[in-house]
Each structure stands twice: as C-alpha cells, then as structure tokens.
C-alpha cells in the first residue's frame, strides 16, 4: 500500500506542470462575420504576443485554446479593418468585421484583368462589400447615387421600375450616346441606364473607370466611362444558403399642390376669364349651362358652391382626386442564394422576386431574376466556367393627373364613369380602369469561358458571350375613352414587339513576369468580335367592332397598320495593355485598342484609341517614410483617347422609306427617298435619309491628374483628381435643304469640353473593440461647355413646348450643354406706363403681367421693343457641384448607417411653377405682387426666366438601423440580421412645393411621377 501511494505521488508530481498549464488555459469559440452578418471563411485569428493562431472555417467559425498570458485577440481579413479587442471571461464571441475602403491590398477589377489598388495608375473607384449592401436598394442605379466622385445619377421620378441617367464626368456627346459602358463579369453589355436585369444582392463589387487610361481598353465605347460589375461567386470551403427579404411601405413625400377648395378654384377661373377679355356673362362659374364639345355642361355659381344661393342647394360634390389616385403602396423583395465550393468546383446560384406597387393606383412592377455562376477546375492548368442571368419584368398602369376639378364626381347617376362632355377624357379613375398599358421584357445574358495556364507566367482566356431578349408592349383605348381613341374612329389598340441578340467572342493572353527584384511587367493582348441584331415590329388597329377582346384580336379592327424594322451591325477589335513597375514605386501603363465598326463609312471604319498613364508611389520612398506621416502617397497622371459609336447603323447610306397616308377613303403606301417619320418641332415630316460615307467616330481626349493619400495606417484616405475631357467630331443631325429630297443628315461637327475636380474621402474615426465608426464623402464639380458647333453657333434641341410655343434648350457655343434660352424678366408690371416703358404693348403691357426685358435689337442694342431679338441664354441646368456624406456606426450587435446626398446649383425649368398655392398669391389690385402674375386665361406665355428655379437640394437619402442576433443556440442558422431602413426621408430645398427638384438631365420639370418616402423592414439570414 505504501508503495502504491509512493508511485501515485511520483506520478502526480510529474504531471503537475501539465495540470497547472491546463488549469490556466481555456478554450474559446467564435464566429467571424462581415457587416451584413454573413460568415467570413479564412479570417486570421491570433492571440496577441503569443504563437496561438487559427483561421475561421467555411461557416466563419473558429476555436482557440487561450494561454494564460493571452489578453488580447486580433482578427484580420483581406479588405477588412483589423479588429483588436481584450479577452474577457466569455467563452463564445462574435467578431463583426467592417470593410476598409482604403486597403491597399484590395484587388480592383479593370478591363481584361485585375490589379492591386496600390498599383492603379488610372482614375478607378471601387464599391465593395458594406459599401454596396449597407443600405437596401432595389436597383443598381440607387447603389451608385452619391457613392462615387465623378458619377452623377439622376432619376426623373419615382415610377416603379424607372431607370436613371448615369453620367461619368459630364455628358460628352450631343446626339450620340452619353451613357457609360456597362461590363458584367467581363462581358460588355452596352449602355448603362435601367439595369433591371441585375439584382443588387448578387453584386460582389462595382468598379467605375473614369479616365482614358482605364477606359481606353474598351476603345470606341469608353468615351463616357465604364462601369464594371462583378457578381458573387462561390468560395472554396464555404457552403451556405442565404435568404434576404425586404418589406417596404411607401408614402407621398410631398402632397401635390392642387386646388383644395372648389370656391377658390372657381373664383380663380372667373377672374382669369374676365382678365382675358370675357364679359361677366361669359365666365364659367355663374350657375348656367355652357356648351362643351357636342353638349351642354352645367357649371355651378360661386354662391351655389358656398351654399349661399337661396334658390339652389349647396353643390354636393367635392371629390378629393389626390386621395383617390394616390395610395400607400406595399412592396416586397426576396432573394434566395446558395453558394460555396471545394477545391475543384465553385458555384453560386440565386433567385430574386421583386414586386413594387406604384404610388398611383393600378400601377405595379414585377421582376423575376435568376443567376448561376459555376466554375470547374478541369485540370491543374485549365478552368472552365459560366455566368448566366435570366430576368423577366412586367410593368402595368400609367401616370394619372390629379388636377381635375373637385366639382366633378367619379361616377354619373347611372353608375358609369362621369364625363362632363364627349370630349372630357380627364376622369383618372376611368382612365386607370379602362385603358390597357402593359409592358413585359425577358432578358438572357450568359457567357462560357475557359482559362488556361500555359506557363507560370502566361495565361490564355477565351469566352463566348451572348445577350438576347424581347419586349412586348400592349395598349388599348376603348371607344371614346381618350383623345387618341376618338382620333382613331372611336378605339385604338396596338402590340409592339422588340427583339435583340448580341454575340461576342473574346480571346486574350495575359503575361506576368518579374525581371530580377526591381522590374515587373504585365501584358494583355487580345481580339474580340461582336455581332448585334435588333428587330422591331408594330401592329396597330383602329375602329374596333367592340372592346371585348381589347388588343388580343387586332384583325377585328376597321383599319390595321403594320410597321417593322431590322438593324444589324458588327464590331471587331484588337486591344492590348502593358503595365510596368520599377522597384514597385514607379508605374507605367500603356493601352491601345483598334476598333472597326460597320456603322461608319468605308474610309473610316477603323479607329485607334491609345492611352498612357504614369504613377509614382512616393510613399515608398525612404525620405517620405522617414516623415512618419503617410501610409500612402501616390501621384497619378494619364492622357488618352476614347471613342463613341452610339448612333444607329446605316447612317452612311442613302435610305428609301415608306409611309402610310389616308386619301379620304383608303390608306395608301408611298415610297421615296428618305426615311419618313414623325413631325419635328417645325411641323415638317422628318425624312432624314441622306447618307454620309465620311461619317466617323467621335473622339474624346482625356487628361487626368490625381493624387491618393493615406494617413494613420489608411484610417484616413483622400483621393482627388483634376480632369479635362475634349470631345471632337461630334455626331449630330444637321438640317439640310428639303430640295435635296431629304431634310436631315448625320455629320461629324462640333466640339464639347468637360473639366472638373472630384474628391473622395474616407475616415475610420473609431476602431476600438466593439465600437467602430466610419465616415466617407465625395465632392464633384464638373464644368461643361460647347466649344464649337461647326458652321453654326447655336442649335435648338428638345421638344417644342406648346405653352410657350418655342424650344427652350440649346447647344450654344461658349455655353453649357442644355442651356436654357428665352427672355429675361424683372418681376410684375404694376402700371400701364411701366409696361409701355418696358417695350411691351397691348395686353402684355397691362398691370399684373410679367415684365419682359428689352436687352437687344437688330443692331445688338436695346431698341424699345420686346421681340425675338431679346431672347438670350437665361439658365444652366447643370449643377455647380454634387456631394454626399456616408457614415456608419457599429456597436456590438448594432449598426447604424446614414447617407446624405446633395446637389448645389443647377436651374430647373418649372412648367409646374404656378400651382394653386401660388395662384392664391397672384397679382390683384389689392395684392400688387411682384412675384406672381395676375389670372389671365388668354395670356400668351413666353419662354423666360420666370420659369426658372434653383434646383439645389440636400436629401436624407437613407437611414438604416440593424441588429445582428446571436444564433449560437440555433442549429441551422449561422447568422441573422434584422434591420429597419428609411429612404428619401426628407429633402431640404426651396423648390416648388409638392415637387421634387431632381427632374432629370435636361432640367425640365413637366410634372414627374412622385418620388415616394419609404420605410422598409428587412432580414438577412445565412444557413
């Protein structure tokens, strides 16, 4: 027994150190998540000042044995801000990582390749991770607005499924395409705009190529910049299923400014008639029947509306059209994704359903998208893969007016829709329920690629890319429901079909070689060929037997019209790029592309687009390092050429056309030179069929100087650029003498310049333990100018507006594009003598009328008469600058983000300026306003600066609050984030009450679809 005790004592003594160590150690488990609560596999987890370390698995999980001396844990992940925080007594932790916008090791996708952010020589800005998904968005356009310096995204309203205008460093063309090129997973899709085929949840990163050095690799399509989108792909060791949902309730951000009181409306109408020259017995609201159309309509008197007529009861109808037409719509968004992979196979598959109700009743938008990314390692040297996107959309309904008089009811006494006459087509309830207006689109985009590693330094990639789709628009106006139906003998129906097919073959080599320790070079060389075909057909029926089948049986129409169109064109390209680095601090990039297009003449089919860029990573110099000030300091400069071929094909050829015309008894078909079309602004028939075999590409020459600066280990970064873009040989339609048999011809004529500065800021203000705070912002100032218009100094553009009987926008030499043209004004005339002295006559000289200024005459000097000589440039719709502030805060499981977006300057031509609330402030003898004119129903409005309003605004674009729930106890749930988000919460502006100042590139407000204020509840779940 004593021997047994002795043996045990010796054994215990020998094991004591191990027992003590184990007693001092403890095991912890944890999970590493990104700022959207999605697991991060491969994150490095280290116990500070020890050798204890591990990496997270495919689910973001890790396990560590913490030694006694372990006090602090450090977690790192490429592209993320390093997390460092003290260890507590907890045995289970969750680490929420945040994206680091200034990380120099981030890989940036550029044309036909990728480089480290620190090695960029051109002006390229990237959105990744949290910058993309921090705030919910239903479209790519919304993701881009206010996020990137130099990029202006403008929406003309809040209609469901509406696209946006995207401009990179200003507009560079007059009649050609102004849109940037969109590239998705290496496939150039074409002009950016309504990017409905892409689900924002599927996007891994967005790169915007802004200068010629980065965009010239795309040659003839890069003049307006390039947007490169990379979709999410599966990662090795990460197999997961994620589900995202967003439920949204929307509200009118501003109630339309309409007449709320029928008495005020009637009083204004009577006063307007009297001031317009009517006698008192001819004003409308005096309680008698008036002839309207083919019948008589009763208009109550003002006393009857007030209930003060002793012989008649108070008018019983006061219809609130705003409440009847607008609603508080509900929208839904669901995305289901499965992704992952192993050593040989990587996959990502997703499906999305999006349903958006419009602010207007019966206006709905539905979208279905699905995506497949699949990559297979065939051998150690060869990898093949495919990217496929399918999309379907359906849009129904239309915009409805709410300015109808409140004295008219919705329904008549028999239960039908009320019409005060046979020409009354303004009942919005009747329009929304009777008219058919539906559009559907189906799109397929896909590519197949093979990557072959020929040697350690040489790779080859070949791909076949295809894009195909069709659109169908159905319209039907029943008998006498609209003016269009009436004009077409009582009813109108149509079916319009559009089909497109695009096929692109890409083949290129990439060679990367180091020469010693100081020299490194990468060369890309390739060839591509692209075929495009667009088809259109239209079927129109007029004068149907009945309305039962609507447009589903056009053969029953009394008259049928058929139209169709076919376009085919090809593009062949040789391209190359060379990147050279000396001592990893002196960088040179040379790019060239030769494009040949069938759109241009035999002598101009090919064009060459070269560029060069230099960069100096000054922060790598020892004398800079010795300052201990910069974590990055890089100077950049580039110059190059890009092109634009954004016109229809066949413009180099003389074209014969056909046109249907009615002889009084039958429709006949006429043939002749010129492609007959609609009437233009002067009322002539457009027959722009004269070819021009000398037609060639637009060419944009771009100069860029940039600087990238980082401080405090990239916790504060600044990127700034100054640029000048000069576009020459502008493609535009020129008016020619009709005696030629044609009246318009495409020519190369004119020059436009854009120059400006752009600044992007990012600051990691706090990164301490469970609390992080990041703030970023951008500032963009672009100055646009028409340098030359060839043989002309001025060209009018846009529609002829009936209310002012003139075009109001011009391209004028020395002025910005889209400049407003008209008369200058100086308030309101207060006396006849004042009106006559101003050079006005007749009604225009009366008190209460707008005071137009006499500023010129036949000899260029004021001549005492206000006439067409006094028209001049009166406004600029281009903003002085745009800016944004984005900030996000994370504390433990909570996160908060805020985005502000602002536009300063930029005139808006407001055709909606005289709203009812402003008419209530109109000039009268008792209220001699100097701002708003008198009521006058026969006034001849002139295009003038009276319509111009400052379009500046600052919008609370988005506020999102999220919470990441702890899911350790839930078996199948890896992460769960719930969030509440608000969009378009408030707009600070002096713009017209009831309207949004963001009205589109032209700066013209004709009454856009209201932009809603939206509140959303969402969830992101990873299984």
PDB file of C-alpha atoms in Angstrom, residues 25 63 73 77 93 132 134 155 178 210 302 317 378 386 407 437 490 527 539 606 693 726 775 865 870 903 921 976 997:
ATOM      1  CA  UNK A  25      -5.646  27.717 -20.316  1.00  0.00           C
ATOM      2  CA  UNK A  63     -11.781  27.501 -31.871  1.00  0.00           C
ATOM      3  CA  UNK A  73      -7.367  38.850 -29.639  1.00  0.00           C
ATOM      4  CA  UNK A  77      -9.299  39.567 -43.161  1.00  0.00           C
ATOM      5  CA  UNK A  93     -17.607  35.533 -29.059  1.00  0.00           C
ATOM      6  CA  UNK A 132     -22.829  48.053 -51.568  1.00  0.00           C
ATOM      7  CA  UNK A 134     -25.163  48.556 -46.118  1.00  0.00           C
ATOM      8  CA  UNK A 155     -33.735  59.963 -61.671  1.00  0.00           C
ATOM      9  CA  UNK A 178     -23.954  59.819 -73.417  1.00  0.00           C
ATOM     10  CA  UNK A 210     -13.282  57.258 -65.272  1.00  0.00           C
ATOM     11  CA  UNK A 302     -69.735  80.525 -56.589  1.00  0.00           C
ATOM     12  CA  UNK A 317     -69.744  67.248 -54.860  1.00  0.00           C
ATOM     13  CA  UNK A 378     -10.756  20.615 -65.315  1.00  0.00           C
ATOM     14  CA  UNK A 386     -20.223  30.027 -66.925  1.00  0.00           C
ATOM     15  CA  UNK A 407     -66.815  69.692 -58.600  1.00  0.00           C
ATOM     16  CA  UNK A 437     -50.981  49.738 -70.825  1.00  0.00           C
ATOM     17  CA  UNK A 490     -63.517  55.533 -81.530  1.00  0.00           C
ATOM     18  CA  UNK A 527      -9.017  40.150 -80.134  1.00  0.00           C
ATOM     19  CA  UNK A 539     -49.276  46.131 -85.083  1.00  0.00           C
ATOM     20  CA  UNK A 606     -11.362  51.647 -88.158  1.00  0.00           C
ATOM     21  CA  UNK A 693     -19.934  57.978 -96.299  1.00  0.00           C
ATOM     22  CA  UNK A 726     -12.334  67.298 -75.003  1.00  0.00           C
ATOM     23  CA  UNK A 775     -17.391  58.270 -42.373  1.00  0.00           C
ATOM     24  CA  UNK A 865     -39.346  96.727 -78.326  1.00  0.00           C
ATOM     25  CA  UNK A 870     -34.291  89.898 -76.836  1.00  0.00           C
ATOM     26  CA  UNK A 903     -26.898  68.939 -55.437  1.00  0.00           C
ATOM     27  CA  UNK A 921     -50.652  84.859 -54.105  1.00  0.00           C
ATOM     28  CA  UNK A 976     -29.311  36.588 -38.719  1.00  0.00           C
ATOM     29  CA  UNK A 997     -36.096  69.186 -57.549  1.00  0.00           C
TER      30      UNK A 997
END
